[in-house]
XYZ file of C-alpha atoms in Angstrom:
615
model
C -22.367 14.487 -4.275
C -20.631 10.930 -4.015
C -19.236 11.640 -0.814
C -23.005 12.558 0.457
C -24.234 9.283 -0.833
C -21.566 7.549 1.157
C -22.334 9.079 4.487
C -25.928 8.284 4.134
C -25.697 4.711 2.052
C -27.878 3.321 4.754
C -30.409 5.534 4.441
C -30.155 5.507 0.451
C -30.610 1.329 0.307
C -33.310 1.228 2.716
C -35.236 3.973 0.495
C -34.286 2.366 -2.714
C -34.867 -1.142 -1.618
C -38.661 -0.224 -0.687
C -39.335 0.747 -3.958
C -41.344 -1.854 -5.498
C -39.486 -0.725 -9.286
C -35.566 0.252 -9.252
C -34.955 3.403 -11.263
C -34.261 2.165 -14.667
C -31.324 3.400 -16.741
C -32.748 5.927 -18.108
C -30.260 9.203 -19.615
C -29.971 12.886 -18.718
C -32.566 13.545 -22.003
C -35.230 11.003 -19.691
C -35.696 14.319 -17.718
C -37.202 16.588 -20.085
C -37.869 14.640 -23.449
C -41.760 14.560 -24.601
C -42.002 11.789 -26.941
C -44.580 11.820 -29.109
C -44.964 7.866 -29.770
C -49.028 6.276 -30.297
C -47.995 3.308 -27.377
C -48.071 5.932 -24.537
C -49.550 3.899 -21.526
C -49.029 7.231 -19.628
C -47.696 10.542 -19.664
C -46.462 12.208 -16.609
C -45.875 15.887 -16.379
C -45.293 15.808 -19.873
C -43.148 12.502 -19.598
C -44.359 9.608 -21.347
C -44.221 5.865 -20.328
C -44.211 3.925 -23.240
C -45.974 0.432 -24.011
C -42.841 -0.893 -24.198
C -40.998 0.411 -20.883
C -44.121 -1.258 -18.832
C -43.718 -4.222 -20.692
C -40.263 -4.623 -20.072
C -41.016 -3.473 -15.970
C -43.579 -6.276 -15.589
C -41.369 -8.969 -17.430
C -38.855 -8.247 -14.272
C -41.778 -8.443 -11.982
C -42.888 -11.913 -13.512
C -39.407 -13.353 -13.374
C -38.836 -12.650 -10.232
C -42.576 -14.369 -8.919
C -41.154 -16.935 -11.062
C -37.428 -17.423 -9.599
C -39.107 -17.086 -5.945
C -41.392 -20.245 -6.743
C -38.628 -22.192 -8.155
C -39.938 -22.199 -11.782
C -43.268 -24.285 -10.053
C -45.319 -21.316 -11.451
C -46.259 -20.477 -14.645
C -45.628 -15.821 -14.511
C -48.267 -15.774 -17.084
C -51.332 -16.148 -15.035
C -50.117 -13.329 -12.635
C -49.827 -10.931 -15.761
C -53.450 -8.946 -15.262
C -54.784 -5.809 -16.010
C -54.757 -5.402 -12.084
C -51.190 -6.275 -12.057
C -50.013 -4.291 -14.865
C -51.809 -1.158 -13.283
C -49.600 -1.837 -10.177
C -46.500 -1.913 -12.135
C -47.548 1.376 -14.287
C -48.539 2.956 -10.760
C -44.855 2.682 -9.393
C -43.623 3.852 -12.763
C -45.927 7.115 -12.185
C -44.046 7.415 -9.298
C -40.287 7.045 -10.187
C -41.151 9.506 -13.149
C -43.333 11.962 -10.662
C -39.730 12.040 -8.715
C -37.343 12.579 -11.477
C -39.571 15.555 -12.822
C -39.112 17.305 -9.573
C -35.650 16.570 -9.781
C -35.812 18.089 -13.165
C -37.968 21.037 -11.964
C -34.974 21.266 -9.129
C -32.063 21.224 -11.423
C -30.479 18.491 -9.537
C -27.982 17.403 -11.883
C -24.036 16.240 -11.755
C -21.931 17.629 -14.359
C -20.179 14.585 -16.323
C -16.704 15.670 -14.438
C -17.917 15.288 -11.189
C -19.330 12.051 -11.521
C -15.845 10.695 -13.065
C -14.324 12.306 -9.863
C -16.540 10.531 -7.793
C -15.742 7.529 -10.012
C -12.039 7.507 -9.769
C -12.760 8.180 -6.057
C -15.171 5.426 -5.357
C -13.888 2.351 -2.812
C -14.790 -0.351 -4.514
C -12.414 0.558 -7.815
C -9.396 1.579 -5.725
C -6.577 -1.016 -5.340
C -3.374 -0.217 -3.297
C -4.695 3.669 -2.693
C -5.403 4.308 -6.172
C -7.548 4.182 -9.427
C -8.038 0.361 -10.861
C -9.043 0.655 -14.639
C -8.770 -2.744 -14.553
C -11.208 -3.336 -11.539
C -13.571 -1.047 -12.970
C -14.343 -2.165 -16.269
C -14.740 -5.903 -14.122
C -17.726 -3.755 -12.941
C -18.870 -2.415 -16.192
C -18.966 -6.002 -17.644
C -21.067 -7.618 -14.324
C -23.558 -4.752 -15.174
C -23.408 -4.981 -18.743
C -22.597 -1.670 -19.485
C -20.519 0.909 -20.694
C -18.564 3.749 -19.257
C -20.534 6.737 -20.775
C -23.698 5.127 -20.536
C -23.302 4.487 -16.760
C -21.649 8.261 -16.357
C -25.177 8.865 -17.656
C -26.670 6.767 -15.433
C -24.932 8.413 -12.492
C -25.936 11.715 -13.524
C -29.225 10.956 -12.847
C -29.331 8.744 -10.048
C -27.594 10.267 -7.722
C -29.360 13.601 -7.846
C -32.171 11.410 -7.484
C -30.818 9.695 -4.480
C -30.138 12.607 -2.603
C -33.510 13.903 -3.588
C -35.316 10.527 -2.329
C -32.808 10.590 1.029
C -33.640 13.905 1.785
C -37.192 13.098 2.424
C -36.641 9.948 4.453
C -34.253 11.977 6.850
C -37.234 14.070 7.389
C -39.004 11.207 8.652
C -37.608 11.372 12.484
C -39.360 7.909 14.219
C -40.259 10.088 17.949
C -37.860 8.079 20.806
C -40.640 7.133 23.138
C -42.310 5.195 20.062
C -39.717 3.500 18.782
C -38.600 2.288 22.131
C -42.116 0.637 22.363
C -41.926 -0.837 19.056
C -38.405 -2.211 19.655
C -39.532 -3.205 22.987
C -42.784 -5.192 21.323
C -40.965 -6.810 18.118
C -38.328 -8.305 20.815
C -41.558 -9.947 23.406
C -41.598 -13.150 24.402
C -44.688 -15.225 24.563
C -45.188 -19.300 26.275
C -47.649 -20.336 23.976
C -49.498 -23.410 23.682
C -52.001 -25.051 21.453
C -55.079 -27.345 20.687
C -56.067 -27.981 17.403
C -59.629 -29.076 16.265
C -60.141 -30.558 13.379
C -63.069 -30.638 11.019
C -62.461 -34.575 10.870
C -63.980 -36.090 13.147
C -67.808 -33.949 12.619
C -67.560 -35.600 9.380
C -70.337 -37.659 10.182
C -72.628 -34.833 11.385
C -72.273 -33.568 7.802
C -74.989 -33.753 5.461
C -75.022 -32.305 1.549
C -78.087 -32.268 -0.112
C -78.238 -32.831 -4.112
C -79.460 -28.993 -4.626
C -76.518 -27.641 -2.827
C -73.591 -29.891 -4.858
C -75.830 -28.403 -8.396
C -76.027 -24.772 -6.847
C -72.179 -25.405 -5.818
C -71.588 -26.425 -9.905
C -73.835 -23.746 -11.344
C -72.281 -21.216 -9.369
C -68.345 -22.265 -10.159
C -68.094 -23.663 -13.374
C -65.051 -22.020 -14.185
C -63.428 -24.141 -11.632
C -64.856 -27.439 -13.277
C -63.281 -26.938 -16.896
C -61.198 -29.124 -18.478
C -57.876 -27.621 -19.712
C -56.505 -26.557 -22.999
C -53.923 -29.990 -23.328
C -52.111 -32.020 -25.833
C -50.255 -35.389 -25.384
C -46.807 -35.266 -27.261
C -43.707 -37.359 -27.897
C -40.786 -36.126 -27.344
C -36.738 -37.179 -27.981
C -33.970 -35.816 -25.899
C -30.054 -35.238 -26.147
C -27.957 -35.171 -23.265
C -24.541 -35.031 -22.651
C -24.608 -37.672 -20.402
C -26.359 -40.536 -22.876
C -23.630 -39.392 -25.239
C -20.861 -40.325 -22.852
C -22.481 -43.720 -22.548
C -22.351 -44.553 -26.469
C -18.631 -43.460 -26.330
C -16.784 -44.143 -22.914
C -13.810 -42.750 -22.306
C -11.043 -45.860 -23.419
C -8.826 -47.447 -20.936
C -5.678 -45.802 -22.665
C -7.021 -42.301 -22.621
C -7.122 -42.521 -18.926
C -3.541 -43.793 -18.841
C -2.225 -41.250 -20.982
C -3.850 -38.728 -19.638
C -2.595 -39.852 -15.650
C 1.040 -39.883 -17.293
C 0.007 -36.502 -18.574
C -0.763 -35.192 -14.900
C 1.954 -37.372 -12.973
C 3.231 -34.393 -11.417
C -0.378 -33.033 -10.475
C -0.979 -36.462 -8.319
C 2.187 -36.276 -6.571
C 3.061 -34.823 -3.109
C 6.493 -33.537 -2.671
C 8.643 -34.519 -0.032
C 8.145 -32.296 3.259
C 11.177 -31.963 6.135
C 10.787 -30.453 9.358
C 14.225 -28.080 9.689
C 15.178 -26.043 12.506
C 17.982 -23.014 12.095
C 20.311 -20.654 13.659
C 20.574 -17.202 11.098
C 24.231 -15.041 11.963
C 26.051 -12.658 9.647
C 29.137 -14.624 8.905
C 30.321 -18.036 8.671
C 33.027 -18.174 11.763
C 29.937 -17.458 14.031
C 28.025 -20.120 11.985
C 30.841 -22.645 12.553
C 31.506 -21.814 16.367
C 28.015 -22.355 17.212
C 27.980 -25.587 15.090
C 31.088 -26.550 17.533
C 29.052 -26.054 20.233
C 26.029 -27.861 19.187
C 27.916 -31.151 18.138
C 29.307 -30.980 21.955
C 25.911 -30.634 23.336
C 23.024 -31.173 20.794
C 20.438 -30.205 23.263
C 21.227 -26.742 23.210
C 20.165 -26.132 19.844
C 16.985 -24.123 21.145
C 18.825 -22.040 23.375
C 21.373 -20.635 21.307
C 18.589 -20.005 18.577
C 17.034 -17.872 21.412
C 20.199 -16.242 22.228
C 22.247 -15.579 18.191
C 19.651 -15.920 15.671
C 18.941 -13.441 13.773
C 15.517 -14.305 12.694
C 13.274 -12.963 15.239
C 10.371 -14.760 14.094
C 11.739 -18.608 14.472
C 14.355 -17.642 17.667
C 11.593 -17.365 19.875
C 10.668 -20.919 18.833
C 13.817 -22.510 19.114
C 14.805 -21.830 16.066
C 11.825 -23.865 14.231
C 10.941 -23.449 10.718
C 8.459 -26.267 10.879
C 7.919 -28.179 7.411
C 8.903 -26.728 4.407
C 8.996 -27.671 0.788
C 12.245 -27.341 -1.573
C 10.212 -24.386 -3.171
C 9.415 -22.263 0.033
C 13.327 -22.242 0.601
C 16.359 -20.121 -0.764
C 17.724 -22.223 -2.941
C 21.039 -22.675 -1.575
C 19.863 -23.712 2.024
C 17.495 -25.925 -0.428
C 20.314 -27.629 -1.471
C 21.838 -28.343 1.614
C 18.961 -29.100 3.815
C 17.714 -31.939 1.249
C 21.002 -33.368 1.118
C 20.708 -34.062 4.327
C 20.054 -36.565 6.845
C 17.593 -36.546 9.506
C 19.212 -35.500 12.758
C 22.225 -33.895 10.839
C 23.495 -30.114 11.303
C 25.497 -28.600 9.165
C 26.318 -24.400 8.255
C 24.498 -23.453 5.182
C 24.570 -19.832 3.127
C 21.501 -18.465 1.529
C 21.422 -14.457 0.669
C 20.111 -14.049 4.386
C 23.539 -14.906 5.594
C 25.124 -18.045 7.426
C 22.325 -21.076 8.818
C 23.214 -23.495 11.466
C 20.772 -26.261 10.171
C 19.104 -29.014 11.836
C 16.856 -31.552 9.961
C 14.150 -32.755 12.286
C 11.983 -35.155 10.542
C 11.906 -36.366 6.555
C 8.086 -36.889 5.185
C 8.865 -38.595 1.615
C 7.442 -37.464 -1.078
C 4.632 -39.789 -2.658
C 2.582 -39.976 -5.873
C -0.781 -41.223 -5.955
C -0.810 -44.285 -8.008
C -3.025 -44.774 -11.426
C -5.613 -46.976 -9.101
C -6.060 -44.063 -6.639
C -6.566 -41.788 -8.868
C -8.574 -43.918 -12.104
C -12.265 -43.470 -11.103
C -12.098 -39.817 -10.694
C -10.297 -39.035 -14.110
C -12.144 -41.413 -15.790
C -15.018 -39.289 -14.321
C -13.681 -36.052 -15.463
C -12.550 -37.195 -18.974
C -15.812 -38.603 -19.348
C -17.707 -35.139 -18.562
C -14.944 -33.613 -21.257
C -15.476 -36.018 -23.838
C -18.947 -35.571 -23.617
C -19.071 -31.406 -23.525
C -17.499 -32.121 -26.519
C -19.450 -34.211 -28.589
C -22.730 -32.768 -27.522
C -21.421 -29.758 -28.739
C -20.926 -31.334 -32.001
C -23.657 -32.973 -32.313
C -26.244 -30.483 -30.739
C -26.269 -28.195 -33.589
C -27.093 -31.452 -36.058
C -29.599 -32.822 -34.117
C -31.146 -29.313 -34.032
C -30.873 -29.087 -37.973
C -32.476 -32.291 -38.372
C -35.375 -31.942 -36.017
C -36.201 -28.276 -38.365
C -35.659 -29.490 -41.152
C -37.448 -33.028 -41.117
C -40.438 -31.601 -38.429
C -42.757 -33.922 -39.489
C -41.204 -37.089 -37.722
C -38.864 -37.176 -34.504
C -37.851 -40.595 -35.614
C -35.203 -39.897 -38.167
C -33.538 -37.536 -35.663
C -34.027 -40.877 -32.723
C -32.499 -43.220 -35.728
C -29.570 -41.360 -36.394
C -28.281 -40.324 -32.831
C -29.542 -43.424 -31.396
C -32.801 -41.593 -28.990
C -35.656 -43.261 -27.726
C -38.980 -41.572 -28.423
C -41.120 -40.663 -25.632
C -45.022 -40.232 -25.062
C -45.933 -37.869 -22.227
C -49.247 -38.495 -20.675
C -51.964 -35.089 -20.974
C -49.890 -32.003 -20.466
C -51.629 -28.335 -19.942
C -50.292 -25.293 -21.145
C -49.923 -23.412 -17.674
C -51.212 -25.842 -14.535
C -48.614 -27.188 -12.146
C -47.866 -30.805 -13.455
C -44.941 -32.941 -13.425
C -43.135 -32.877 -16.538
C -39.471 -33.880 -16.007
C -37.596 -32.570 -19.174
C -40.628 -30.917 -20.799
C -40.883 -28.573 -17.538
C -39.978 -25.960 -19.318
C -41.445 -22.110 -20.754
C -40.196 -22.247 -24.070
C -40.495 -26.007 -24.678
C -44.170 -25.939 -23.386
C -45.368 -22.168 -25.198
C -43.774 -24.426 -29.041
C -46.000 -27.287 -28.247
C -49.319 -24.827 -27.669
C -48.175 -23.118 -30.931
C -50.311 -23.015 -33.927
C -47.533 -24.715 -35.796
C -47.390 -27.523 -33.452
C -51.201 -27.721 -32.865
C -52.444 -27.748 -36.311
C -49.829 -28.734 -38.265
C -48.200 -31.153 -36.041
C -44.754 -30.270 -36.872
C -41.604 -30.847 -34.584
C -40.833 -28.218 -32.041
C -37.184 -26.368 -32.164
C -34.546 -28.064 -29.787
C -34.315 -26.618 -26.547
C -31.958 -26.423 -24.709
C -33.982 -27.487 -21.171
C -30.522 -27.504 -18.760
C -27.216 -27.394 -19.410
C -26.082 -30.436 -21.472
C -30.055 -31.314 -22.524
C -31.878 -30.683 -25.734
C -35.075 -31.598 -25.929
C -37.563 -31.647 -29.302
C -41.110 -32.204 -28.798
C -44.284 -33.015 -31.186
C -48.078 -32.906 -30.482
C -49.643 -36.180 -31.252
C -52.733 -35.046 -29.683
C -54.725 -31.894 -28.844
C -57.833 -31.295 -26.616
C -59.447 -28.315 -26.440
C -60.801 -26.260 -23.263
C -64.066 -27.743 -21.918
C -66.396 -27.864 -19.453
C -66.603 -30.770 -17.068
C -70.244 -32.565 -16.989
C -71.879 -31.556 -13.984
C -72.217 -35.911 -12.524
C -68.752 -36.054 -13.359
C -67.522 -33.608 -10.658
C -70.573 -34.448 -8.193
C -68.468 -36.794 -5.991
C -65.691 -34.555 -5.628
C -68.064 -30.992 -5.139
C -69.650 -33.268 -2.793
C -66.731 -33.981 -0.420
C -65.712 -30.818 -1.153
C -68.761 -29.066 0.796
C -69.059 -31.637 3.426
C -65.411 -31.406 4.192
C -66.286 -27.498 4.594
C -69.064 -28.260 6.743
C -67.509 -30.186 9.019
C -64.189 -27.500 9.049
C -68.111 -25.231 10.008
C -68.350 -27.910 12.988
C -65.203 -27.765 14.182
C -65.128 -24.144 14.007
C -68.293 -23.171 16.166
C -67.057 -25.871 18.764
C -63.474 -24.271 18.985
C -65.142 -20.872 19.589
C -67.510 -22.176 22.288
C -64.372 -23.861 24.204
C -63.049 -20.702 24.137
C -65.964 -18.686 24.952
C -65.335 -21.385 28.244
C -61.837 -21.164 28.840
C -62.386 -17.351 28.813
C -64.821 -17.561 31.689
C -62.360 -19.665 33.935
C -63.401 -23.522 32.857
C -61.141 -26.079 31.930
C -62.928 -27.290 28.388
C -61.697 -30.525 29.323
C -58.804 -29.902 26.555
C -55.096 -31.410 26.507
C -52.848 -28.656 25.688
C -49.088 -29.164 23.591
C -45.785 -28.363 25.249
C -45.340 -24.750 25.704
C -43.685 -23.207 23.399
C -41.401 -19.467 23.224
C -42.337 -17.219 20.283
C -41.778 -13.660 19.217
C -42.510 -11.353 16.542
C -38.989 -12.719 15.106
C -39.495 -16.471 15.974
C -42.338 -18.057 14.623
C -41.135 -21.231 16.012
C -43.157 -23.157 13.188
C -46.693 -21.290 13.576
C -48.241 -19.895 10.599
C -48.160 -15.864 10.158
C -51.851 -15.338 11.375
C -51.464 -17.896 14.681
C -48.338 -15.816 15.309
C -49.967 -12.455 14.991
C -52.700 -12.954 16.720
C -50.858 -14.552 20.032
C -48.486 -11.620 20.146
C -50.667 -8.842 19.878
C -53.575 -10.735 22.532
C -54.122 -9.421 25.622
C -52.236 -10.465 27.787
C -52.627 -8.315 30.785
C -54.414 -11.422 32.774
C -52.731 -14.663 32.619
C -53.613 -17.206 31.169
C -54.868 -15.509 27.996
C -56.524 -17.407 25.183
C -57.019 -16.476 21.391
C -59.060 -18.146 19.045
C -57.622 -18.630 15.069
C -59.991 -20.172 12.529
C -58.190 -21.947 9.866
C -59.181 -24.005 6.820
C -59.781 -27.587 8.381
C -60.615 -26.307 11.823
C -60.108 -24.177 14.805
C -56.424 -23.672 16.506
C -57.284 -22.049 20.159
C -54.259 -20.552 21.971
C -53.200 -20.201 25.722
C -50.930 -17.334 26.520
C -49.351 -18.282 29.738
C -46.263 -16.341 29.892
C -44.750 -13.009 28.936
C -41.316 -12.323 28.685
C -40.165 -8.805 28.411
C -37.342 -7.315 26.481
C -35.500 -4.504 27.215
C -35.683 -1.926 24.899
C -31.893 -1.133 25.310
C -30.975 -4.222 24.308
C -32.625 -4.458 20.807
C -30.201 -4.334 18.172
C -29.579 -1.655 16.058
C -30.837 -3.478 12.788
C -34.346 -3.620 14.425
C -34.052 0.098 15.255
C -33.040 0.743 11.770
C -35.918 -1.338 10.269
C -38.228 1.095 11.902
C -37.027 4.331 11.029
C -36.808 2.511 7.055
C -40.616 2.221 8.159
C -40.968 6.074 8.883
C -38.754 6.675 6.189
C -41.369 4.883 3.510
C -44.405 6.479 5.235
C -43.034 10.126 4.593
C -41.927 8.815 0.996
C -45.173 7.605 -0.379
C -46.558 11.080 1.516
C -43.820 13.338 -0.729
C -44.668 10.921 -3.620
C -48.874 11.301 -3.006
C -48.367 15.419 -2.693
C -46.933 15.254 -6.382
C -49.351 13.885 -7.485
C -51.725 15.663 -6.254
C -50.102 18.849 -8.357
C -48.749 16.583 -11.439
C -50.000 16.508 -14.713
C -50.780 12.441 -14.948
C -52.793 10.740 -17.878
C -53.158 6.993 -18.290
C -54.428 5.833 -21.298
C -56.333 2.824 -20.731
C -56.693 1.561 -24.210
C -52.712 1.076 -24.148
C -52.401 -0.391 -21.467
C -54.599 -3.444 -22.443
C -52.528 -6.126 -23.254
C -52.201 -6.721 -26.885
């Protein structure tokens, strides 16, 4: 079974990967239990998904949203019933495919998978077994051993049974030469862009339009749920500042590391390796009457292969890279002396070519950086000390932040208004937990300190709610400018729009339009070169079987028109294989969702819509 998923890894990722939901850990009983629980969301051949397995599903999905923005979004305006019936959907799915592995009997007895284990690559070291390196692997999955033996009882049965169908999905040769051929086109694009701009002054908004505009929007004209709060913060670094790191603890700690700021002394050595010490002396002879020959005879007696070829050079070398009886001699000796040394090799005709002296870096060189580092210690160490007290004394007095400023010394800051889930620049407060204690009740109606938390590493930050304002509605003349510009700005964008597509109703028919076009530029389905997705589509997929060809792409403030004046073909050959791969992953997900939309045509599926509510 291991050995299968091996061979077809490829295929295995690429089907995995396109699931929107990984298989979750569930154990051999996840095939056939029926749980009987009241949170059921939905229940699948018999299977049931519980309240709690979708909300831990879309918690990953938010996260990740989250991550991929940066943090700069708040997850909890994506979590909707829409959303949460997209999550549950691909949950159907995974549990519609491990029921017909069930129904199959595909299952690895708990031997095989330890074979498989012991057998697996990535824990082998030096040909066999590594306990060691595979309980590093447990621990970077936090797991255990017989809960992921479980695990890969399951799952592989499961990949073989979701490989299995991809292979069937064989992408015919003709088609995917085309598509190859098509994703690897050239195109010499240029552009003119028309912008709504300059028909601003052909743009006329009548009173009734800017009320209609209100009436029919008002959601967009509210005023957000926000409170304006002070705030104290603890950092590592403000602590280093009230205790710098002392002249003498630099000292003593550069006396400490002497030997970590030096550089040992380096020589350049040359040798001659024989078997006994006449031959070791006769060639010495030999060398003291001509000096110059020292390369030569290396070539012709030494022993060591690897330096004779070379003249006999060992390069630079350390005391410790040496034997340490040719240590002994080579670094008593001069540079330019030879002399016959013995090491456990055998005899060495030595030469010392160059000396590099050894050197330690003095306390000046070296005094800014430790000062730096001893700094960063000293302050790890008292914020750790200190952390948990300031913590403690923000709970436990959370009617005031100012005994907690008094006693570690903290300024107490006022933030400006600050809502619960809009984008907004927040510096240290820009942060989930910090801003979900200020909207609490505790904080809103009792005014009480927040907990210290921990915002980045080294930072604690405690909050308190000096003010709260409640959703509301913004008066209609207050938002009149702005609706105002708003729909003239969109009329003239209107403007622009109708003029781009009468240019290009011209340029179509032959006429110049009297336009001035950019540079030319070379694009493909994998180079945007800087256009946006829909410019890009929509000048790679034009016709261009008459040259020049022109395309037409509304966007927001205006109209972008196109000229296609060159097409550059690819061989279809010469695509790599990762493109070709890509596609057949594409076949291979069109004949998955099929196998995955055939069972459920004959599965037993209930969703319970009351459940799946958020609560």
């Amino acid at each position: 079974m291991f050995n299968f998923v091996q061979k077809n890894r490829r295929v295995v990722q690429v089907i995995l990967a396109l699931l929107t939901i990984p298989f979750a850990i569930w154990g051999i009983e996840s095939y056939t239990r029926v749980v009987t629980g009241r949170d059921a969301v939905a229940k699948v051949n018999g299977i049931e998904i519980s309240r709690r397995e979708l909300d831990e599903q879309m918690q990953v999905q938010l996260d990740q949203v989250r991550q991929a923005f940066g943090g700069q979004i708040d997850p909890a305006v994506l979590d909707t019933p829409e959303a949460r019936r997209a999550v549950l959907d691909n949950m159907i799915a995974q549990r519609l495919v491990m029921s017909e592995a069930a129904r199959r009997h595909l299952f690895m007895s708990k031997a095989a998978v330890v074979d498989a284990i012991a057998q697996a690559p990535e824990f082998q070291e030096n040909g066999q077994f590594s306990p060691a390196r595979y309980s590093a692997y447990l621990a970077s999955r936090n797991t255990t051993d017989p809960r992921y033996v479980a695990e890969l009882q399951t799952q592989l049965p499961l990949a073989r049974l979701v490989s299995s169908v991809a292979d069937a999905a064989i992408a015919p040769r003709s088609v995917a030469s085309r598509l190859i051929a098509l994703e690897a086109q050239k195109r010499e694009v240029s552009e003119v862009r028309i912008f709504g701009q300059q028909y601003l002054a052909q743009t006329r908004v009548e009173e009734a339009q800017i009320k209609a505009y209100y009436d029919a929007n008002l959601a967009q004209f509210r005023n957000p749920e926000g409170v304006r709060a002070e705030y104290v913060m603890l950092s590592a670094d403000a602590l280093a500042k009230q205790d710098p790191v002392s002249e003498a603890e630099v000292k003593a700690a550069y006396e400490q590391r002497l030997a970590q700021y030096s550089v040992a002394e380096v020589r350049s050595v040359s040798h001659i390796l024989v078997k006994t010490g006449d031959e070791a002396e006769k060639i010495l002879a030999e060398l003291r009457k001509s000096p110059g020959r020292f390369a030569e005879l290396a070539k012709k007696s030494s022993l060591d292969t690897g330096t004779a070829e070379k003249g006999g050079e060992l390069g630079p070398v350390s005391r410790e890279s040496l034997d340490p009886k040719l240590a002994e001699a080579v670094y008593a000796m001069k540079q330019g002396e030879m002399r016959v040394a013995q090491s456990r090799f055998g005899f060495h005709v030595v030469r010392v070519d160059s000396v590099r002296a050894g050197k330690a870096r003095s306390f000046e060189e070296v005094r800014k950086e430790l000062t730096e580092e001893l700094s960063r210690q000293k302050a790890a160490r008292r914020f750790a000390e200190v952390g948990e007290a300031f913590s403690n004394m923000v709970y436990e007095q959370a009617d005031s932040l100012k005994p907690a400023a008094e006693k570690f010394k903290l300024t107490i800051q006022t933030t400006g208004w600050i809502a619960k889930s809009a984008h907004q620049e927040l510096g240290a407060l820009d942060n989930p937990k910090l801003l979900a204690a200020l909207f609490s009740a505790d904080a809103l109606q009792n005014k009480r300190n927040t907990d210290a938390v921990q915002v980045a590493p080294g930072i604690l930050v405690a909050a308190r709610v000096i003010e709260h304002r409640p959703e509301a509605q913004l008066p209609y003349e207050q938002v009149k400018p702005a609706i105002g510009e708003t729909l003239r700005r969109r009329a003239a964008a209107g403007l622009a729009q109708k003029d781009g597509e009468a240019k290009l109703a011209e340029l179509r028919m032959g006429k110049d339009a009297g336009l001035k076009w950019s540079p030319a530029r070379v694009v493909s389905r994998r180079e945007a070169q800087g256009m946006t997705q829909d410019a890009l589509q929509r000048a790679v997929s034009a016709d261009a079987s008459k040259l020049p060809a022109y395309v037409g792409v509304p966007f927001p403030e205006g109209y972008l028109l196109l000229r296609i004046s060159k097409v550059i073909e690819a061989d279809a050959k010469e695509a790599d294989a990762q493109t070709a791969a890509r596609i057949g992953g594409l076949y291979g997900r069109s004949q998955y969702d099929a196998y995955v939309g055939s069972l459920r045509e004959r599965g037993d599926i209930e969703v319970i819509p009351a459940n799946l509510e958020k609560k």
